[in-house]
Each structure stands twice: as C-alpha cells, then as structure tokens.
PDB file of C-alpha atoms in Angstrom:
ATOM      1  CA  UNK A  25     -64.343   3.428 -93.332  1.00 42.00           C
ATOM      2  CA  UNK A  26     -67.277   2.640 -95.139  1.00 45.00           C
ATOM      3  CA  UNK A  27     -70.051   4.096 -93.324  1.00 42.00           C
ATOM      4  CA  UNK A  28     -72.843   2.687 -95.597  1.00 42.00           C
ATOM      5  CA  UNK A  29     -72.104  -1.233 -94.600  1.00 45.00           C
ATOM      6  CA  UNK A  30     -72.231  -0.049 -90.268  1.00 49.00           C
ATOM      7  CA  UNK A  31     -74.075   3.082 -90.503  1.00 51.00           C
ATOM      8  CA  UNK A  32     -73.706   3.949 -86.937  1.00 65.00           C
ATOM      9  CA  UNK A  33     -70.092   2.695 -86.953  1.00 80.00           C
ATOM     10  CA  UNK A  34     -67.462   5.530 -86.080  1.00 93.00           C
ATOM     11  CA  UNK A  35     -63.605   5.491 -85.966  1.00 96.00           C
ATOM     12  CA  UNK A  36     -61.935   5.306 -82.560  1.00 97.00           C
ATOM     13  CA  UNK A  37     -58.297   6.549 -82.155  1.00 98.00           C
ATOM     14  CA  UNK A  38     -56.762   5.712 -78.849  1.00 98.00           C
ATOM     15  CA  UNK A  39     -53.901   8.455 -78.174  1.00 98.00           C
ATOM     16  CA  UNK A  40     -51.631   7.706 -75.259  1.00 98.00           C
ATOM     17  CA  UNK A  41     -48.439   9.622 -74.421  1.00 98.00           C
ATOM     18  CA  UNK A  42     -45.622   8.314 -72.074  1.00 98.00           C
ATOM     19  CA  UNK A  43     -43.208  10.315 -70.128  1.00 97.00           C
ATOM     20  CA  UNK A  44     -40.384   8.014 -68.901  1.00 98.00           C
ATOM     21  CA  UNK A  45     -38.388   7.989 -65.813  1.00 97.00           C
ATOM     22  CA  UNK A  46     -34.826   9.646 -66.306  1.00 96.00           C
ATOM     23  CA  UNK A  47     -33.436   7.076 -64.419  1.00 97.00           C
ATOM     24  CA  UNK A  48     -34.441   3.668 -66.704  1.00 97.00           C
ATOM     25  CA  UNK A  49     -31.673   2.188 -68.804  1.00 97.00           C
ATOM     26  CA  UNK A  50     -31.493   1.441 -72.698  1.00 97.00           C
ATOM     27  CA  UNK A  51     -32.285  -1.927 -72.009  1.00 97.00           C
ATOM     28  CA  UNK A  52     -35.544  -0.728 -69.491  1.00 97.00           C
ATOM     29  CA  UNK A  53     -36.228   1.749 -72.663  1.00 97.00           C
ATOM     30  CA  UNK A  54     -35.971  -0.906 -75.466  1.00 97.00           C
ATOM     31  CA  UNK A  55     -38.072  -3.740 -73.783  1.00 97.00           C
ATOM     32  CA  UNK A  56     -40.930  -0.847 -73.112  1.00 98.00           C
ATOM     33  CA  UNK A  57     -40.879  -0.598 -77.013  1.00 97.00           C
ATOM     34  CA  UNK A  58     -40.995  -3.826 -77.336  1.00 98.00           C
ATOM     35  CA  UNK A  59     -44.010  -3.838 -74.977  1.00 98.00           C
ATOM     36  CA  UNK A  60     -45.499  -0.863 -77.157  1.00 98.00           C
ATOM     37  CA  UNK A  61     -45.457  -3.058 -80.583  1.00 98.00           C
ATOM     38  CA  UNK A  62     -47.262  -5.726 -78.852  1.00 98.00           C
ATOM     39  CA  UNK A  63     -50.228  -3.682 -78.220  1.00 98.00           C
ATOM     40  CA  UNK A  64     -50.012  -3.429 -82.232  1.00 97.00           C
ATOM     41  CA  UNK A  65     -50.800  -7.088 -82.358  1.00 96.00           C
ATOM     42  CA  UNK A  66     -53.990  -7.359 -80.748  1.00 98.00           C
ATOM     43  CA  UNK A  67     -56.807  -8.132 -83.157  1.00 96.00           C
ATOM     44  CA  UNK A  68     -58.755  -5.485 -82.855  1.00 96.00           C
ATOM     45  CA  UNK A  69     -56.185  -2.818 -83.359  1.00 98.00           C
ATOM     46  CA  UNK A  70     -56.849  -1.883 -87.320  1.00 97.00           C
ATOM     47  CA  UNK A  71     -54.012   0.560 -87.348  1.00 97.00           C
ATOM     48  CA  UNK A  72     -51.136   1.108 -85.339  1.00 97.00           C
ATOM     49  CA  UNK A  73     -47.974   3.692 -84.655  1.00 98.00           C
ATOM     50  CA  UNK A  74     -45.409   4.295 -82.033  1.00 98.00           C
ATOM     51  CA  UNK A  75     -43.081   7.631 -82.289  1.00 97.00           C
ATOM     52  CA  UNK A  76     -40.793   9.739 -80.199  1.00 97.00           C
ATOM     53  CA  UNK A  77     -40.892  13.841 -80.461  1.00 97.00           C
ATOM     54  CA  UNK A  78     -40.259  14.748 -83.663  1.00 96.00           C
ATOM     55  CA  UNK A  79     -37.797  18.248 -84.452  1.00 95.00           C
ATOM     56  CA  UNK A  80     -40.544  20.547 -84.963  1.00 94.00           C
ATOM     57  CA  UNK A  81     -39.758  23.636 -83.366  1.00 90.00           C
ATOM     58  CA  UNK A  82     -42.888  25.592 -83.196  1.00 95.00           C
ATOM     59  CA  UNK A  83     -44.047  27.516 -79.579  1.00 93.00           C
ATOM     60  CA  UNK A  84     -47.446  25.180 -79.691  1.00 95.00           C
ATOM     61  CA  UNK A  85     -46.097  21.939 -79.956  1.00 94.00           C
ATOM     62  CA  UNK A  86     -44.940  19.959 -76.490  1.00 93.00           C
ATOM     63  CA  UNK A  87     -41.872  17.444 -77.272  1.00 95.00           C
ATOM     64  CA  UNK A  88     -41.875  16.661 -73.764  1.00 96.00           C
ATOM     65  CA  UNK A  89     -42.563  13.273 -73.549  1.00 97.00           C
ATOM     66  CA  UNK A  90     -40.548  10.147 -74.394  1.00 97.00           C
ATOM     67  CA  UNK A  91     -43.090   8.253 -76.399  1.00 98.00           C
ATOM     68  CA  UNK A  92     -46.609   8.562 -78.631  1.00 98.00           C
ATOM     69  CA  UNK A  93     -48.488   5.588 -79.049  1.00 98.00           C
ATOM     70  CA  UNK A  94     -51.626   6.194 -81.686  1.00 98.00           C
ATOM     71  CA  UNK A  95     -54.108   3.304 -81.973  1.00 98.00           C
ATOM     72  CA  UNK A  96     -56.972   3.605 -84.715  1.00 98.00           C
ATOM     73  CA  UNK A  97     -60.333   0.725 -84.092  1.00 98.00           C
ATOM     74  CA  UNK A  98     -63.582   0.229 -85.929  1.00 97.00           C
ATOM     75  CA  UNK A  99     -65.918   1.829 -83.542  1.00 97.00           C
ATOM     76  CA  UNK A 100     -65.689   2.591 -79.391  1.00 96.00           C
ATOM     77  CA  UNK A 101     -66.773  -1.226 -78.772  1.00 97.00           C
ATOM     78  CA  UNK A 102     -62.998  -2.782 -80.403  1.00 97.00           C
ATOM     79  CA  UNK A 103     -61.415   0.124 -78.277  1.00 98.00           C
ATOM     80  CA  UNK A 104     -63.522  -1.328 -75.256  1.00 97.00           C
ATOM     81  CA  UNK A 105     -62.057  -4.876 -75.920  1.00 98.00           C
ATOM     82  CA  UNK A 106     -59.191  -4.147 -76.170  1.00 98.00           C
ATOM     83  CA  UNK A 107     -59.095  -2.169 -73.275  1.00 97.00           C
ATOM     84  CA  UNK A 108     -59.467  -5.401 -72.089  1.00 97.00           C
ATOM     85  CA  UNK A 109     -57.489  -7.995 -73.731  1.00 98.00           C
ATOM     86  CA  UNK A 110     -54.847  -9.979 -71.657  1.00 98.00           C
ATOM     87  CA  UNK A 111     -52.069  -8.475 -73.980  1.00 98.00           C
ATOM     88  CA  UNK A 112     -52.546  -5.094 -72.805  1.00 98.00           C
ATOM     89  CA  UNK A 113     -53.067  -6.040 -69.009  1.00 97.00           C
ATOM     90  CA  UNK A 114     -49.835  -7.422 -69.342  1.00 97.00           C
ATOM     91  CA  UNK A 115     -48.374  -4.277 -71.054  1.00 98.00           C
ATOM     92  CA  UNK A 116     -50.172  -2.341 -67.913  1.00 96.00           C
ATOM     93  CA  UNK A 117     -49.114  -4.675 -65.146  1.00 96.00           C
ATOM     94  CA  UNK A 118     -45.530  -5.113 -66.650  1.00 96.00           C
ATOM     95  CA  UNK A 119     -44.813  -1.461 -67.056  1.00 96.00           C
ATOM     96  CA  UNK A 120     -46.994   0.862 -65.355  1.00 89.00           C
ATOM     97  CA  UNK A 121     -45.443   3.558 -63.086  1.00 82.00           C
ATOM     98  CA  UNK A 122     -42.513   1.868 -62.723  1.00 92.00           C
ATOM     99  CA  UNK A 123     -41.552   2.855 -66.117  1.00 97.00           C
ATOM    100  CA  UNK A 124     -43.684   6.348 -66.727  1.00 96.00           C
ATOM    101  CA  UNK A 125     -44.178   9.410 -64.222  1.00 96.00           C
ATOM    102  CA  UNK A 126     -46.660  10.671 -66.086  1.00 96.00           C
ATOM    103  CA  UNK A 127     -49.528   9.593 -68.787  1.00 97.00           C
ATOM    104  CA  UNK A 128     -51.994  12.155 -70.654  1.00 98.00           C
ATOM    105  CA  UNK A 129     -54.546   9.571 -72.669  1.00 98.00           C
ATOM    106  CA  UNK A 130     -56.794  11.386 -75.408  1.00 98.00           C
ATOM    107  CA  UNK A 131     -59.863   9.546 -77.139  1.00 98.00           C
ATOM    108  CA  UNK A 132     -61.344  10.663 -80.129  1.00 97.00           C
ATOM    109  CA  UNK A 133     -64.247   9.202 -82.277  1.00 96.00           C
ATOM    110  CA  UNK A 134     -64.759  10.314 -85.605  1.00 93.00           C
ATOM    111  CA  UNK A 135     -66.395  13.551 -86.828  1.00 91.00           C
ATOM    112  CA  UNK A 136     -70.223  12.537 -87.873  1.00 87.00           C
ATOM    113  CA  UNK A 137     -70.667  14.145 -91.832  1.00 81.00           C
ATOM    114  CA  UNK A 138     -72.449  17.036 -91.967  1.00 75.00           C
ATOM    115  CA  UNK A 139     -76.058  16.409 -92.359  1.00 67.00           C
ATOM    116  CA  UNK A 140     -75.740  12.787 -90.579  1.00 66.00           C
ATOM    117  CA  UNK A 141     -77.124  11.889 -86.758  1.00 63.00           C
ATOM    118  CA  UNK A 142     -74.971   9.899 -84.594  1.00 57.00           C
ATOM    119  CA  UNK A 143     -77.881   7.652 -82.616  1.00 55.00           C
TER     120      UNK A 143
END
C-alpha cells in the first residue's frame, strides 16, 4: 500500500474460519464454496483466498476446521462496507448455522512503521 497518497490509511485483513457440520453433503459443501467465492466479488474486497487445512504437521498448528476464508481491504472503513453489502447478508442469511457449528473471526489492521503515529 502506498502510505504516502492516504497517510492514515492501514490494511485490513478479515480472517474467518468455518467448522462445518459432519452431517452436510458434497453438494451442501460445494454450494458453501460457491457462497465463499462470492464474497471475493464484492468491490471492496482488494484481495481474496479461500483454503482448507493444509498437511502441516506441527504441535502449534490447529487443522481443525473445514474452511479459511482470508479477506485483505484498504483501510477498516471497506471492511465496514462490506460488512454490509447485500452479497454478504446473503452469504450470512443463506448459510449461517445451518451450515457451521462453530466460527472463530480474527481482524487485523496493519502494523504502523516504526517511528509513524496512527491518529
């Protein structure tokens, strides 16, 4: 990002893991991916990626859950529209807990440099 055009501009990355119910079919699992990449589309996203536990076998890392969706945004205001937009209501309304029994969400902005304030 180039902090010297939007100064008090900082990254967002929207981290959002999904443990699915045992019980839902390929078919249940494939349209929820499907409803995944549309999230991708919505304008404010800048960069987007959907994964599944990778075969790392370290103590530390949890391959627990069934899917990782990692969104990256401008600054905290694009996260807060999108947060909004009608394409992810409809991923929310269309999916919710009748597809997951469980969803751990972690936010992040980006680091200030050293030597930089953040107001």
């Amino acid at each position: 990002m180039d902090s010297s055009r939007h100064p008090a501009a900082r990254a967002f990355v929207h981290s959002v893991y999904f443990w699915l119910r045992p019980e839902l079919t390929a078919g249940q699992r494939a349209e929820f991916e499907r409803g995944l990449r549309s999230l991708r589309s919505i304008e404010n996203v800048r960069h987007g990626w959907i994964g599944v536990p990778a075969a790392t076998d370290r103590p530390i890392i949890d391959r627990s859950y069934s899917y990782a969706l990692t969104l990256a945004f401008d600054d905290a205001a694009a996260q807060e529209a999108y947060q909004a937009h009608p394409v992810h209501d409809r991923f929310r309304e269309r999916f919710g807990e009748g597809y997951w029994e469980k969803i751990v969400i972690y936010d992040a902005l980006e680091a200030p440099e050293a030597g930089t304030t953040t107001d």
